Amino acid sequence: MKQFRNFINGEWVGTGRTFEDRNPIDNSLIGHVHEAGQAEVDAAVAAARRALQGEWGRMTVARRVELLHAVADGINRRFDEFLQAEIADTGKPLSLASHVDIPRGAANFKVFADLIRNVPAESFAMATPDGGEAINYAVRSPRGVIGVVCPWNLPLLLMTWKVGPALACGNTVVVKPSEETPATATLLGEVMNEAGVPPGVYNVVHGFGPDSAGAFLTAHPDVNGITFTGETRTGEAIMKAAANGVRPVSLELGGKNAGIVFADADFDKAVAGIARAAFENSGQVCLGTERVYVQRPIFERFVAALKAKAEGLRLGSPDGDGVNMGPLVSLEHQAKVLSYYRKAADAGATVVTGGGVPEMPEALAEGAWVQPTIWTGLPEDSAVIREEIFGPCCHIAPFDTEEEAIRLANDTPYGLAATVWTSDLGAAHRMGSALEVGICWINAWFLRDLRTAFGGAKQSGIGREGGVHSLEFYTELRNVCVKL
Ligand code: NAD
Ligand code: 6OD
């Protein structure tokens, strides 16, 4: 049975207070996770502070870049271990984890290492009142000890998306992975040691949110900034914790993203794109599409085509032949998603497909399975259309005009992402600027260039990360003015 211990100052720290880590495909026990208390969080933050004041803080950028490349290489060298750990924790198909989650885990270190090596600094020459001259130049220093609080849906990808830039900028981190998915953050500790990253630079504390490691970390006065990915309501709690000491936050939160399909879109590509956006990773992607709006002339045909896609998905264990959909992350999340399936039925939705629990072979019967589900016919104010479900499901409604599509898409407190399908270049650009989101894809979904700004509008987040935008959060910008 595996033991997931805390990683503090380059060493493994057990606590004797454990909780279970279970595999959602069959609810089998993977191992025991050692919950960090206040003492372990204090020790991790102190180790991170010491590292900042020690070798790591004095290290040249060139050496830091070398080490981050060594970490990326270490992930790639132990690719299969990361893969097995991730699919055991999440149940996601091996094909998905091996093409998206684990490669991005390595890329997140390489990209930000290369960025920091090439980042320019601004400078301005100015005239001074005495007729002389001064020069101003910008210096970026690390923000300090960064608390990184992570969700369970893309555990390694989303954790390294924060840790990569944080370390590239010279900070140290204390990571609190989701209680549902402790494995890959723990494994990364081994890689850090193998790569020669000094002790205390990367620390992991396990546990839950309130009254546990998450709350202890975010309330810790010696944490200089908190970067968080997760639900909007949790983001609010973290922002309140960060208010003590006026500590900055970067928040990537929930979404209720719209997919908009115009009648002139390439039909097959639009169907395939929306199917990915609704069902990939069993719908557990913050950027996913749970509200689909289709222009009326192609509405019936589109619903039938998406139904065929949903019914063609093959559910099963991650390494099963042709499997392209796994379970939800946990029985608890299954209960939440199924509660929305019931709400949809109660509200009078037409269930185009799915709506319940699939029949699975006996060996998988205890897993967190739900059917990919499509509804039509619900009013826009129903819970299923207003609230983030985070499951493999979507509601499809017709629209007539571009203005109506924009109004419907923007009628939500969230503002993370949108995916628009059209062959009209003008409409594409108009949608790109009218939709109130942080990321708008045209004829694509989840196509990522890590140099671009990533984040949410409205209640989907605060701040942007990605490329040079990450520097805004992970560094302190100082202006030096030199009178010549
Ligand atoms: P969650 O908010 O329940 O938990 C996220 C993390 O926060 C976990 O590690 C949890 O233990 C911790 N936590 C919970 N309460 C806390 C508290 N009071 N103080 C400190 N830490 C606390 O989110 P989840 O269920 O793990 O993930 C799913 C959610 O994440 C969805 O809403 C999804 O949209 C969102 N998400 C957003 C993005 C994005 O980029 N915007 C990406 C992925 C997931
Ligand atoms: O691709 C990324 O960098 C990113 N942050 C993706 C978020 C996905 C949400 O589930």
PDB file of C-alpha atoms and ligand atoms in Angstrom, residues 104 153-154 157-158 161 252 284-287 390 446 448 450 454, ligand 2:
ATOM      1  CA  ARG A 104       2.521  19.535 -20.154  1.00  0.00           C
ATOM      2  CA  ASN A 153      -8.890  17.654 -12.541  1.00  0.00           C
ATOM      3  CA  LEU A 154      -5.480  18.039 -14.228  1.00  0.00           C
ATOM      4  CA  LEU A 157      -0.536  19.981 -15.444  1.00  0.00           C
ATOM      5  CA  LEU A 158      -2.176  22.627 -13.258  1.00  0.00           C
ATOM      6  CA  TRP A 161       1.645  25.511 -14.521  1.00  0.00           C
ATOM      7  CA  GLU A 252      -8.069  30.663 -11.711  1.00  0.00           C
ATOM      8  CA  GLN A 284     -13.906  17.953 -15.694  1.00  0.00           C
ATOM      9  CA  VAL A 285     -12.106  20.786 -17.464  1.00  0.00           C
ATOM     10  CA  CYS A 286     -12.630  24.339 -16.287  1.00  0.00           C
ATOM     11  CA  LEU A 287     -12.550  25.481 -19.934  1.00  0.00           C
ATOM     12  CA  PHE A 390     -18.101  19.914 -13.951  1.00  0.00           C
ATOM     13  CA  PHE A 446      -8.165  24.067 -25.522  1.00  0.00           C
ATOM     14  CA  ARG A 448      -2.727  26.373 -25.829  1.00  0.00           C
ATOM     15  CA  LEU A 450       1.946  28.944 -23.104  1.00  0.00           C
ATOM     16  CA  PHE A 454      -4.495  32.797 -19.392  1.00  0.00           C
TER      17      PHE A 454
HETATM   18  O1  6OD B   2      -3.642  24.942 -20.024  1.00  0.00           O
HETATM   19  C1  6OD B   2      -3.493  25.572 -18.968  1.00  0.00           C
HETATM   20  O2  6OD B   2      -2.452  26.193 -18.708  1.00  0.00           O
HETATM   21  C2  6OD B   2      -4.592  25.592 -17.986  1.00  0.00           C
HETATM   22  N1  6OD B   2      -4.401  26.387 -16.913  1.00  0.00           N
HETATM   23  C3  6OD B   2      -5.688  24.847 -18.187  1.00  0.00           C
HETATM   24  C4  6OD B   2      -6.781  24.789 -17.309  1.00  0.00           C
HETATM   25  C5  6OD B   2      -7.698  23.821 -17.428  1.00  0.00           C
HETATM   26  C6  6OD B   2      -8.777  23.707 -16.532  1.00  0.00           C
HETATM   27  O3  6OD B   2      -9.266  22.675 -16.180  1.00  0.00           O
END
